[in-house]
Amino acid sequence: MRGLRVKGSEGPRASKSAALEPSTINHQPSTALEAVNLRVHAGTFPAVRGVNARFDVGTFSAVIGPNGAGKSTLLRALLGLNKPQSGEVCLFGRPLQSWSRPERSRALAYLAQTEGLSDATKVRDVVALGRGAGDWRFGLLPTRPWTDDDDAAVDSALDRTDTRRFEARKVAELSGGERQRVALARALAGQPRFLLLDEPTNHLDLAYALEVIRYLRCEVAGGLGVVAVLHDLNLAARADWLLLLHQGEVLAAGPPAEVLTPENLLASYGVRARVVRDADRLLVIPED
Amino acid sequence: MRSDAQQPEALTSAAPGEKSRWVWPRTFLLLLLLLSAIVFGTGLGSVNIAPGDVLGALWRGLASQFTGAELVSNDVIVWQIRLPRVVMGVLVGASLSVCGGAFQGVFRNPLADPYLLGVASGSALGATLAIVLDWPHALIPVSALVVALLSVAVTLSLAREGRRFPPTRLILAGVVVGSVLSAATTALILRGEDRARQVLAYTLGDLGFSGWRDVLTVLPYAALGCGVLLLLARALDTLQLGDLTARSLGVPVERLRLIVVIAASVATAGAVAYVGIIGFIGLIVPHMVRLAFGASHRILLPLSALLGGALLVYADLLARTSPLSQVGIVTTLLGGPFFLWLLRREKEI
């Protein structure tokens, strides 16, 4: 395998993220995906209530918080799939509303908890679907033919997720961990600037979950901005930047060491926990 | 192209080409099956005509359209009586199969077919209405289409849960709407007694009344409906990833659903208008193609059209030459058990 994974999973990167002052909206060019005073309803329920956050390219950000804190709703709003009640999402300093659908879908990729992959489809064909981002006439008809560039991008995505070996196999023959890597390859094939993931490791065994995080780390080193909703705090502790949501509001944002504190965890999850440092890593240990 | 030098362990390099390597032979195989269906369908019957003579008769019939030459003896049987019936079978089989495949894809529900959503029973009611009221011939598909669209709208609004159409609700709503519509159709049949025989045969699915006039009326419906569905194949593939993922890739999912339902209703209304309810073709053929050739809609939809067309002609041949008498009876008698076998074999479908 041509390893692109060499740069490894660790190495704390200087975080470029910073909490945004809520007062001003200045549309300066930036390298970030930002939420500005964002309020979003899920149905009629105000799930996100005035969130300010900034996610940079080349940074692994994780969104954490208890169930119902508004994590998934925030993620969908960042993707432009949920319309905000007020406030806005800015991508590279431009309001997301002003991006055309093709531009937006090329820049922002989404990976669900479980991607609906039809069993009879071949792995390579699934990954190739990621190349269609934005190239639709009326949103429905492909506007351009398949090119060698597309093949190259699919190859690269397969290599980077180590799925090239079984590119000709059908999805039905894959394990859960392999499926998630195929889904990741699909998301990467479109060469997005940001990848937003909704609980990508939720149903995976620990080894596979770590694997997904490791692949994401490599992409971040290559300049991709990752925003992942994560349930497992010990996985989230490996991110560069954390956003802790509580009842639709930001309770804390910053590097893991600043966010994962016993006080924050008690305030958001209602759980007493110790946070210990082991080697370079934070560990959250709930107390009974 | 991808070079093998890039990937020295060239074990996998056959894979990307696999699609292109296998699609054409398989398409060719299905084309042969369709051609054989046409030849046998036009050759066999009360008078048996050898395949060579059938091809000759087809050629002379085609030529006579331009030269105006009189057709004689067997040529008349082939060209005027059997061929329109066979061509109608191809059109109907292809339409129902493409619609079934598109419905299964757009609702991500392997049990979806034109009948389950009430499109076909709506078309049947509309067509029966037109027949009983003795409306002009060309208005039969129009009436079928209008009632079909109304009934599918009712089904979808009953099944709707927010923005989603959960499979169980969809099936329940479809069954209920279908039953109500069938009851209404039966009531109409009983009122229009003098036309009861025609209408009853119609509800059991019959290609027997098909003439060139019917074929030419149905053709635009089939071509338009299936054509639109075939164009949407890649969008349908993308939709298989899930609604949110498809939207993140720039596919407007709600618009796609609406257009698929309308296009499928157009094709189904055309298919049902003159030949009635022919069961199971639209449900089974896409599954057979999926099992044999893969699930990508760019392969699934066109190959379903070929296989569906061929199978319906063969089913009609069996109906004509056996006591089963009507093609709708044949497809249901054979299709039902086959579908159960498929269900048991593929727990996933």
Coordinates of N, CA and C in Angstrom, one line a residue, chain A residues 41-254:
Chain A
H41 N -34.1 25.6 14.4 CA -35.2 24.8 14.9 C -35.1 23.4 14.3
A42 N -35.3 22.4 15.2 CA -35.5 21.0 14.7 C -37.0 20.8 14.8
G43 N -37.7 20.8 13.7 CA -39.2 20.8 13.7 C -39.6 22.1 14.3
T44 N -40.3 22.2 15.4 CA -40.6 23.4 16.0 C -39.7 23.7 17.3
F45 N -38.9 22.7 17.6 CA -38.1 22.9 18.8 C -36.8 23.7 18.6
P46 N -36.6 24.7 19.3 CA -35.3 25.4 19.1 C -34.1 24.7 19.6
A47 N -33.5 23.9 18.7 CA -32.4 23.0 19.1 C -31.1 23.7 19.2
V48 N -30.9 24.7 18.4 CA -29.6 25.5 18.5 C -30.0 26.9 18.8
R49 N -29.5 27.4 19.9 CA -30.0 28.7 20.4 C -28.8 29.7 20.5
G50 N -28.5 30.4 19.4 CA -27.5 31.4 19.5 C -26.1 30.8 19.6
V51 N -25.6 30.0 18.7 CA -24.3 29.4 18.8 C -23.3 30.2 17.9
N52 N -22.2 30.5 18.6 CA -21.0 31.1 17.8 C -19.9 30.1 17.9
A53 N -19.4 29.8 16.7 CA -18.3 28.8 16.7 C -17.5 29.0 15.4
R54 N -16.3 28.6 15.4 CA -15.4 28.7 14.3 C -14.6 27.4 14.1
F55 N -14.7 26.9 12.9 CA -14.0 25.6 12.6 C -13.1 25.9 11.4
D56 N -11.8 25.6 11.6 CA -10.8 26.0 10.6 C -10.4 24.8 9.7
V57 N -10.0 25.1 8.5 CA -9.4 24.0 7.7 C -8.1 23.6 8.4
G58 N -7.7 22.3 8.1 CA -6.5 21.8 8.7 C -6.6 21.6 10.2
T59 N -7.9 21.5 10.7 CA -8.1 21.3 12.1 C -9.1 20.3 12.4
F60 N -8.9 19.4 13.4 CA -9.8 18.4 13.7 C -10.7 18.9 14.9
S61 N -11.9 19.3 14.6 CA -12.8 19.8 15.6 C -13.8 18.8 16.0
A62 N -14.2 18.7 17.2 CA -15.2 17.8 17.6 C -16.3 18.5 18.4
V63 N -17.6 18.2 18.1 CA -18.7 18.7 18.8 C -19.2 17.7 19.8
I64 N -19.2 18.1 21.0 CA -19.7 17.1 22.0 C -20.8 17.7 22.8
G65 N -21.5 16.9 23.7 CA -22.6 17.4 24.5 C -23.6 16.2 24.6
P66 N -24.4 16.3 25.7 CA -25.4 15.2 25.9 C -26.4 15.1 24.8
N67 N -27.2 14.0 24.8 CA -28.3 13.9 23.9 C -29.2 15.1 23.9
G68 N -29.6 15.6 22.7 CA -30.5 16.7 22.7 C -29.9 18.0 22.9
A69 N -28.5 18.1 22.9 CA -27.9 19.3 23.1 C -27.8 20.2 21.8
G70 N -28.3 19.5 20.7 CA -28.3 20.3 19.4 C -27.1 20.0 18.5
K71 N -26.4 18.9 18.8 CA -25.2 18.7 18.0 C -25.5 18.4 16.5
S72 N -26.4 17.5 16.3 CA -26.7 17.1 14.9 C -27.4 18.2 14.1
T73 N -28.3 19.0 14.8 CA -28.9 20.1 14.2 C -27.9 21.2 13.8
L74 N -26.9 21.4 14.7 CA -25.9 22.4 14.3 C -25.1 21.9 13.1
L75 N -24.8 20.6 13.1 CA -24.0 20.0 11.9 C -24.8 20.2 10.6
R76 N -26.1 19.9 10.7 CA -26.9 20.1 9.4 C -27.0 21.6 9.0
A77 N -27.0 22.4 10.0 CA -27.1 23.9 9.6 C -25.8 24.3 9.0
L78 N -24.7 23.8 9.6 CA -23.3 24.1 9.0 C -23.2 23.6 7.6
L79 N -23.9 22.5 7.3 CA -23.9 22.0 5.9 C -24.8 22.7 5.0
G80 N -25.7 23.6 5.5 CA -26.6 24.3 4.7 C -27.9 23.4 4.5
L81 N -28.1 22.4 5.2 CA -29.2 21.5 5.0 C -30.4 21.9 5.8
N82 N -30.2 22.6 6.9 CA -31.2 23.2 7.8 C -31.2 24.7 7.7
K83 N -32.3 25.3 7.4 CA -32.3 26.8 7.4 C -32.3 27.3 8.8
P84 N -31.4 28.3 9.1 CA -31.4 28.9 10.4 C -32.6 29.8 10.6
Q85 N -33.1 29.9 11.8 CA -34.2 30.9 12.2 C -33.6 32.3 12.1
S86 N -32.4 32.4 12.7 CA -31.7 33.7 12.6 C -30.2 33.4 12.8
G87 N -29.4 34.4 12.6 CA -28.0 34.2 12.5 C -27.6 33.6 11.2
E88 N -26.3 33.3 11.0 CA -25.9 32.7 9.7 C -24.7 31.8 9.9
V89 N -24.5 31.0 8.8 CA -23.3 30.2 8.7 C -22.4 30.9 7.6
C90 N -21.2 31.1 7.9 CA -20.3 31.7 6.9 C -19.2 30.7 6.6
L91 N -18.9 30.5 5.3 CA -17.9 29.6 4.8 C -16.9 30.5 4.1
F92 N -15.6 30.5 4.5 CA -14.6 31.3 4.0 C -15.0 32.8 4.0
G93 N -15.7 33.2 5.0 CA -16.1 34.6 5.1 C -17.3 35.0 4.3
R94 N -17.9 34.1 3.6 CA -19.1 34.4 2.8 C -20.3 33.7 3.4
P95 N -21.4 34.3 3.5 CA -22.6 33.6 4.1 C -22.9 32.4 3.2
L96 N -23.2 31.3 3.9 CA -23.5 30.1 3.1 C -24.7 30.2 2.2
Q97 N -25.7 31.1 2.6 CA -26.9 31.3 1.8 C -26.5 31.8 0.4
S98 N -25.3 32.5 0.3 CA -25.0 33.1 -1.0 C -24.2 32.2 -1.9
W99 N -23.8 31.0 -1.3 CA -23.1 30.0 -2.1 C -24.2 29.2 -2.9
S100 N -23.9 29.0 -4.2 CA -24.8 28.1 -5.0 C -24.7 26.7 -4.5
R101 N -25.8 26.0 -4.8 CA -25.8 24.6 -4.3 C -24.6 23.8 -4.8
P102 N -24.2 23.9 -6.1 CA -23.0 23.1 -6.5 C -21.8 23.5 -5.7
E103 N -21.5 24.8 -5.6 CA -20.3 25.3 -4.9 C -20.3 24.7 -3.5
R104 N -21.5 24.9 -2.8 CA -21.6 24.4 -1.4 C -21.3 22.9 -1.3
S105 N -21.9 22.2 -2.2 CA -21.8 20.7 -2.0 C -20.4 20.2 -2.4
R106 N -19.7 21.0 -3.2 CA -18.3 20.6 -3.5 C -17.4 21.0 -2.3
A107 N -17.7 22.0 -1.5 CA -16.8 22.5 -0.5 C -17.1 21.7 0.8
L108 N -18.3 21.3 1.1 CA -18.7 20.7 2.3 C -19.2 19.3 2.1
A109 N -18.5 18.3 2.7 CA -19.0 16.9 2.6 C -19.6 16.4 3.9
Y110 N -20.5 15.5 3.8 CA -21.2 15.0 5.0 C -21.0 13.5 5.1
L111 N -20.8 13.0 6.3 CA -20.8 11.6 6.5 C -21.7 11.2 7.6
A112 N -22.7 10.4 7.4 CA -23.7 10.1 8.4 C -23.2 8.9 9.2
Q113 N -23.9 8.6 10.3 CA -23.6 7.6 11.2 C -23.5 6.2 10.5
T114 N -24.5 5.9 9.7 CA -24.5 4.8 8.8 C -24.9 5.3 7.5
E115 N -24.1 5.1 6.5 CA -24.4 5.5 5.2 C -25.3 4.4 4.5
G116 N -26.4 4.8 3.8 CA -27.2 3.8 3.2 C -26.5 3.3 1.9
L117 N -25.9 2.2 2.0 CA -25.2 1.6 0.9 C -26.0 0.4 0.4
S118 N -26.4 0.4 -0.9 CA -27.1 -0.8 -1.3 C -26.2 -1.9 -1.4
D119 N -26.6 -3.1 -0.9 CA -25.8 -4.2 -0.8 C -25.2 -4.7 -2.1
A120 N -25.9 -4.6 -3.2 CA -25.5 -5.1 -4.4 C -24.5 -4.2 -5.2
T121 N -24.2 -3.0 -4.6 CA -23.3 -2.1 -5.3 C -21.8 -2.4 -5.0
K122 N -21.0 -2.2 -6.0 CA -19.6 -2.4 -5.8 C -18.9 -1.2 -5.1
V123 N -17.9 -1.5 -4.3 CA -17.3 -0.5 -3.5 C -16.8 0.7 -4.3
R124 N -16.2 0.4 -5.4 CA -15.7 1.5 -6.3 C -16.8 2.4 -6.8
D125 N -18.0 1.7 -7.1 CA -19.1 2.5 -7.6 C -19.7 3.4 -6.5
V126 N -19.7 2.9 -5.3 CA -20.1 3.7 -4.2 C -19.2 5.0 -4.0
V127 N -17.9 4.7 -4.0 CA -17.0 5.8 -3.8 C -17.1 6.8 -5.0
A128 N -17.4 6.3 -6.2 CA -17.5 7.2 -7.4 C -18.7 8.2 -7.2
L129 N -19.7 7.8 -6.4 CA -20.8 8.7 -6.2 C -20.4 10.0 -5.6
G130 N -19.3 9.9 -4.8 CA -18.8 11.2 -4.2 C -18.3 12.2 -5.2
R131 N -18.0 11.8 -6.4 CA -17.5 12.7 -7.4 C -18.6 13.5 -8.0
G132 N -19.9 13.2 -7.8 CA -20.9 13.9 -8.4 C -21.3 15.2 -7.8
A133 N -20.6 15.5 -6.7 CA -21.0 16.7 -5.9 C -21.1 17.9 -6.7
G134 N -22.4 18.4 -6.7 CA -22.6 19.7 -7.3 C -22.8 19.7 -8.8
D135 N -22.4 18.6 -9.5 CA -22.5 18.6 -11.0 C -23.8 18.2 -11.5
W136 N -24.9 18.9 -11.1 CA -26.2 18.5 -11.5 C -26.9 19.6 -12.2
R137 N -27.5 19.3 -13.4 CA -28.3 20.3 -14.0 C -29.7 20.1 -13.4
F138 N -30.3 21.2 -13.0 CA -31.6 21.2 -12.3 C -31.5 20.4 -11.0
G139 N -30.2 20.1 -10.6 CA -30.0 19.3 -9.4 C -30.2 17.8 -9.7
L140 N -30.5 17.4 -10.9 CA -30.9 16.0 -11.2 C -30.1 15.4 -12.3
L141 N -29.7 16.1 -13.3 CA -29.0 15.5 -14.4 C -27.5 15.8 -14.3
P142 N -26.7 14.8 -14.5 CA -25.2 15.0 -14.5 C -24.8 16.0 -15.6
T143 N -24.0 16.9 -15.2 CA -23.7 18.0 -16.2 C -22.4 17.7 -17.0
R144 N -21.6 16.7 -16.5 CA -20.4 16.5 -17.2 C -20.0 15.1 -17.3
P145 N -19.3 14.6 -18.3 CA -18.9 13.2 -18.4 C -17.9 12.8 -17.4
W146 N -17.7 11.6 -17.1 CA -16.7 11.0 -16.2 C -15.4 11.2 -16.9
T147 N -14.4 11.7 -16.1 CA -13.1 11.9 -16.7 C -12.0 11.2 -16.0
D148 N -10.8 11.2 -16.5 CA -9.6 10.6 -15.8 C -9.4 11.2 -14.5
D149 N -9.6 12.5 -14.4 CA -9.5 13.2 -13.1 C -10.3 12.5 -12.0
D150 N -11.6 12.2 -12.5 CA -12.5 11.5 -11.5 C -11.9 10.2 -11.1
D151 N -11.4 9.4 -12.0 CA -10.8 8.1 -11.7 C -9.7 8.3 -10.7
A152 N -8.8 9.3 -11.0 CA -7.7 9.6 -10.1 C -8.1 10.0 -8.7
A153 N -9.2 10.8 -8.6 CA -9.7 11.2 -7.3 C -10.3 10.0 -6.5
V154 N -11.0 9.1 -7.3 CA -11.5 7.9 -6.6 C -10.4 7.0 -6.2
D155 N -9.4 6.8 -7.0 CA -8.2 6.0 -6.6 C -7.6 6.5 -5.4
S156 N -7.4 7.8 -5.4 CA -6.7 8.4 -4.2 C -7.5 8.2 -2.9
A157 N -8.9 8.4 -3.0 CA -9.7 8.3 -1.9 C -9.7 6.8 -1.4
L158 N -9.7 5.9 -2.3 CA -9.6 4.4 -2.0 C -8.3 4.1 -1.3
D159 N -7.2 4.7 -1.8 CA -5.9 4.5 -1.2 C -5.8 5.0 0.2
R160 N -6.3 6.3 0.4 CA -6.1 6.9 1.6 C -7.0 6.3 2.7
T161 N -8.0 5.5 2.4 CA -8.8 4.8 3.4 C -8.5 3.3 3.4
D162 N -7.5 2.9 2.6 CA -7.1 1.6 2.5 C -8.2 0.6 2.1
T163 N -9.0 1.1 1.2 CA -10.1 0.3 0.7 C -9.9 -0.2 -0.7
R164 N -8.8 0.2 -1.3 CA -8.6 -0.2 -2.7 C -8.5 -1.7 -2.9
R165 N -8.1 -2.4 -1.8 CA -8.0 -3.9 -1.9 C -9.3 -4.5 -2.3
F166 N -10.4 -4.0 -1.7 CA -11.7 -4.6 -2.0 C -12.6 -3.7 -2.9
E167 N -12.0 -2.9 -3.8 CA -12.8 -2.0 -4.5 C -13.8 -2.7 -5.4
A168 N -13.5 -4.0 -5.8 CA -14.4 -4.7 -6.7 C -15.5 -5.5 -6.0
R169 N -15.4 -5.5 -4.6 CA -16.3 -6.4 -3.9 C -17.6 -5.6 -3.7
K170 N -18.7 -6.4 -3.4 CA -20.0 -5.8 -3.1 C -20.1 -5.4 -1.7
V171 N -20.8 -4.3 -1.4 CA -21.0 -3.8 -0.1 C -21.5 -4.8 0.9
A172 N -22.3 -5.7 0.4 CA -22.9 -6.8 1.3 C -21.8 -7.6 1.9
E173 N -20.6 -7.7 1.3 CA -19.6 -8.6 1.8 C -18.7 -7.9 2.8
L174 N -18.9 -6.7 3.1 CA -18.0 -5.9 4.0 C -18.4 -6.0 5.5
S175 N -17.5 -5.8 6.4 CA -17.8 -5.7 7.8 C -18.2 -4.3 8.1
G176 N -18.7 -4.0 9.3 CA -19.1 -2.7 9.6 C -18.0 -1.7 9.5
G177 N -16.8 -2.1 10.0 CA -15.7 -1.1 9.9 C -15.3 -0.8 8.5
E178 N -15.3 -1.9 7.7 CA -14.9 -1.7 6.3 C -16.0 -0.8 5.6
R179 N -17.2 -1.0 5.9 CA -18.3 -0.1 5.3 C -18.0 1.4 5.6
Q180 N -17.7 1.6 6.9 CA -17.5 3.0 7.3 C -16.3 3.6 6.6
R181 N -15.3 2.8 6.3 CA -14.1 3.3 5.6 C -14.5 3.6 4.1
V182 N -15.4 2.7 3.6 CA -15.9 3.0 2.2 C -16.7 4.3 2.2
A183 N -17.5 4.5 3.2 CA -18.3 5.7 3.3 C -17.4 6.9 3.4
L184 N -16.3 6.8 4.1 CA -15.3 7.8 4.3 C -14.7 8.1 2.9
A185 N -14.3 7.1 2.2 CA -13.7 7.2 0.9 C -14.7 8.0 0.0
R186 N -16.0 7.6 0.1 CA -17.0 8.3 -0.8 C -17.0 9.8 -0.5
A187 N -16.9 10.1 0.8 CA -16.9 11.5 1.2 C -15.7 12.3 0.8
L188 N -14.5 11.6 0.8 CA -13.3 12.2 0.4 C -13.1 12.3 -1.1
A189 N -13.8 11.5 -1.8 CA -13.6 11.5 -3.3 C -14.0 12.8 -3.9
G190 N -14.9 13.5 -3.3 CA -15.3 14.8 -3.8 C -14.3 15.9 -3.6
Q191 N -13.2 15.6 -2.9 CA -12.1 16.6 -2.5 C -12.7 17.8 -1.8
P192 N -13.5 17.6 -0.7 CA -14.1 18.8 -0.1 C -13.0 19.6 0.7
R193 N -13.4 20.8 1.2 CA -12.6 21.5 2.1 C -12.9 21.2 3.5
F194 N -14.2 20.9 3.8 CA -14.6 20.5 5.1 C -15.3 19.2 5.0
L195 N -15.1 18.3 6.0 CA -15.9 17.1 6.2 C -16.6 17.2 7.5
L196 N -17.9 17.1 7.4 CA -18.7 17.1 8.7 C -19.3 15.7 8.9
L197 N -19.0 15.2 10.1 CA -19.4 13.8 10.4 C -20.3 13.7 11.6
D198 N -21.4 13.0 11.4 CA -22.4 12.8 12.5 C -22.2 11.5 13.2
E199 N -21.5 11.5 14.3 CA -21.3 10.3 15.1 C -20.7 9.1 14.2
P200 N -19.6 9.4 13.6 CA -19.1 8.4 12.6 C -18.6 7.1 13.2
T201 N -18.4 7.1 14.6 CA -17.8 5.9 15.2 C -18.8 5.2 16.1
N202 N -20.0 5.6 16.0 CA -21.0 5.2 17.1 C -21.2 3.7 17.2
H203 N -21.3 3.0 16.1 CA -21.6 1.6 16.1 C -20.4 0.8 15.9
L204 N -19.2 1.4 16.0 CA -18.0 0.7 15.6 C -17.3 0.2 16.9
D205 N -16.7 -1.0 16.8 CA -15.8 -1.4 17.9 C -14.6 -0.4 18.1
L206 N -14.0 -0.5 19.2 CA -13.0 0.5 19.6 C -11.9 0.6 18.5
A207 N -11.4 -0.6 18.1 CA -10.3 -0.6 17.1 C -10.7 0.1 15.8
Y208 N -12.0 -0.2 15.3 CA -12.4 0.5 14.1 C -12.6 2.0 14.3
A209 N -13.1 2.3 15.5 CA -13.4 3.7 15.8 C -12.0 4.5 15.8
L210 N -11.0 3.9 16.4 CA -9.7 4.5 16.4 C -9.1 4.7 15.0
E211 N -9.4 3.6 14.2 CA -9.0 3.6 12.8 C -9.6 4.8 12.0
V212 N -10.9 5.0 12.2 CA -11.6 6.1 11.5 C -10.9 7.4 11.9
I213 N -10.7 7.6 13.2 CA -10.1 8.8 13.7 C -8.7 9.0 13.1
R214 N -7.9 7.9 13.0 CA -6.6 8.0 12.4 C -6.6 8.4 11.0
Y215 N -7.6 7.8 10.2 CA -7.7 8.3 8.8 C -8.1 9.8 8.7
L216 N -9.0 10.2 9.6 CA -9.4 11.6 9.6 C -8.2 12.5 9.9
R217 N -7.4 12.0 10.9 CA -6.1 12.8 11.3 C -5.3 13.0 10.1
C218 N -5.1 12.0 9.2 CA -4.2 12.1 8.0 C -4.8 13.2 7.1
E219 N -6.1 13.2 6.9 CA -6.7 14.2 6.0 C -6.6 15.6 6.6
V220 N -6.7 15.7 7.9 CA -6.5 17.0 8.5 C -5.1 17.5 8.3
A221 N -4.1 16.6 8.4 CA -2.7 17.0 8.1 C -2.6 17.5 6.7
G222 N -3.4 16.9 5.8 CA -3.4 17.4 4.4 C -4.2 18.6 4.1
G223 N -4.8 19.2 5.2 CA -5.5 20.5 5.0 C -7.0 20.4 5.1
L224 N -7.6 19.2 5.3 CA -9.0 19.2 5.4 C -9.5 19.7 6.7
G225 N -10.6 20.4 6.7 CA -11.2 20.7 8.0 C -12.2 19.7 8.4
V226 N -12.0 19.1 9.6 CA -13.0 18.0 10.1 C -13.8 18.6 11.2
V227 N -15.1 18.4 11.1 CA -16.0 18.7 12.2 C -16.8 17.4 12.5
A228 N -16.5 16.8 13.7 CA -17.2 15.5 13.9 C -18.0 15.7 15.2
V229 N -19.3 15.2 15.1 CA -20.1 15.0 16.3 C -19.6 13.7 16.9
L230 N -19.2 13.7 18.2 CA -18.7 12.5 18.8 C -19.4 12.3 20.1
H231 N -19.6 11.0 20.4 CA -20.2 10.7 21.7 C -19.2 10.3 22.7
D232 N -18.1 9.6 22.2 CA -17.1 9.1 23.1 C -16.1 10.2 23.5
L233 N -16.2 10.6 24.7 CA -15.3 11.8 25.1 C -13.8 11.5 25.0
N234 N -13.5 10.2 25.2 CA -12.1 9.9 25.1 C -11.6 9.9 23.7
L235 N -12.5 9.7 22.7 CA -12.1 9.9 21.3 C -12.1 11.4 21.0
A236 N -13.1 12.1 21.6 CA -13.1 13.5 21.4 C -11.9 14.2 21.9
A237 N -11.3 13.6 23.0 CA -10.1 14.2 23.6 C -8.9 14.3 22.6
R238 N -9.0 13.5 21.5 CA -7.9 13.5 20.5 C -8.1 14.6 19.5
A239 N -9.2 15.3 19.6 CA -9.4 16.4 18.6 C -8.5 17.6 18.9
D240 N -8.3 18.5 18.0 CA -7.6 19.7 18.2 C -8.4 20.7 19.0
W241 N -9.7 20.6 18.8 CA -10.6 21.7 19.2 C -11.9 21.1 19.6
L242 N -12.5 21.5 20.7 CA -13.8 21.0 21.1 C -14.8 22.1 21.3
L243 N -16.0 21.7 20.9 CA -17.1 22.6 21.1 C -18.1 21.8 22.0
L244 N -18.3 22.3 23.2 CA -19.3 21.6 24.1 C -20.6 22.3 24.1
L245 N -21.6 21.6 23.7 CA -23.0 22.2 23.6 C -23.8 21.7 24.8
H246 N -24.6 22.6 25.3 CA -25.6 22.2 26.3 C -26.9 22.9 26.1
Q247 N -27.9 22.2 25.9 CA -29.3 22.8 25.6 C -29.2 23.8 24.5
G248 N -28.5 23.5 23.5 CA -28.5 24.4 22.3 C -27.5 25.5 22.4
E249 N -26.8 25.6 23.5 CA -25.9 26.8 23.6 C -24.5 26.2 23.8
V250 N -23.5 27.1 23.5 CA -22.1 26.7 23.7 C -21.8 26.9 25.2
L251 N -21.4 25.7 25.8 CA -21.0 25.8 27.2 C -19.5 26.1 27.3
A252 N -18.7 25.5 26.4 CA -17.3 25.7 26.4 C -16.7 25.4 25.0
A253 N -15.7 26.1 24.6 CA -15.0 25.9 23.4 C -13.5 26.1 23.6
G254 N -12.7 25.3 22.9 CA -11.3 25.4 23.1 C -10.6 24.1 22.9

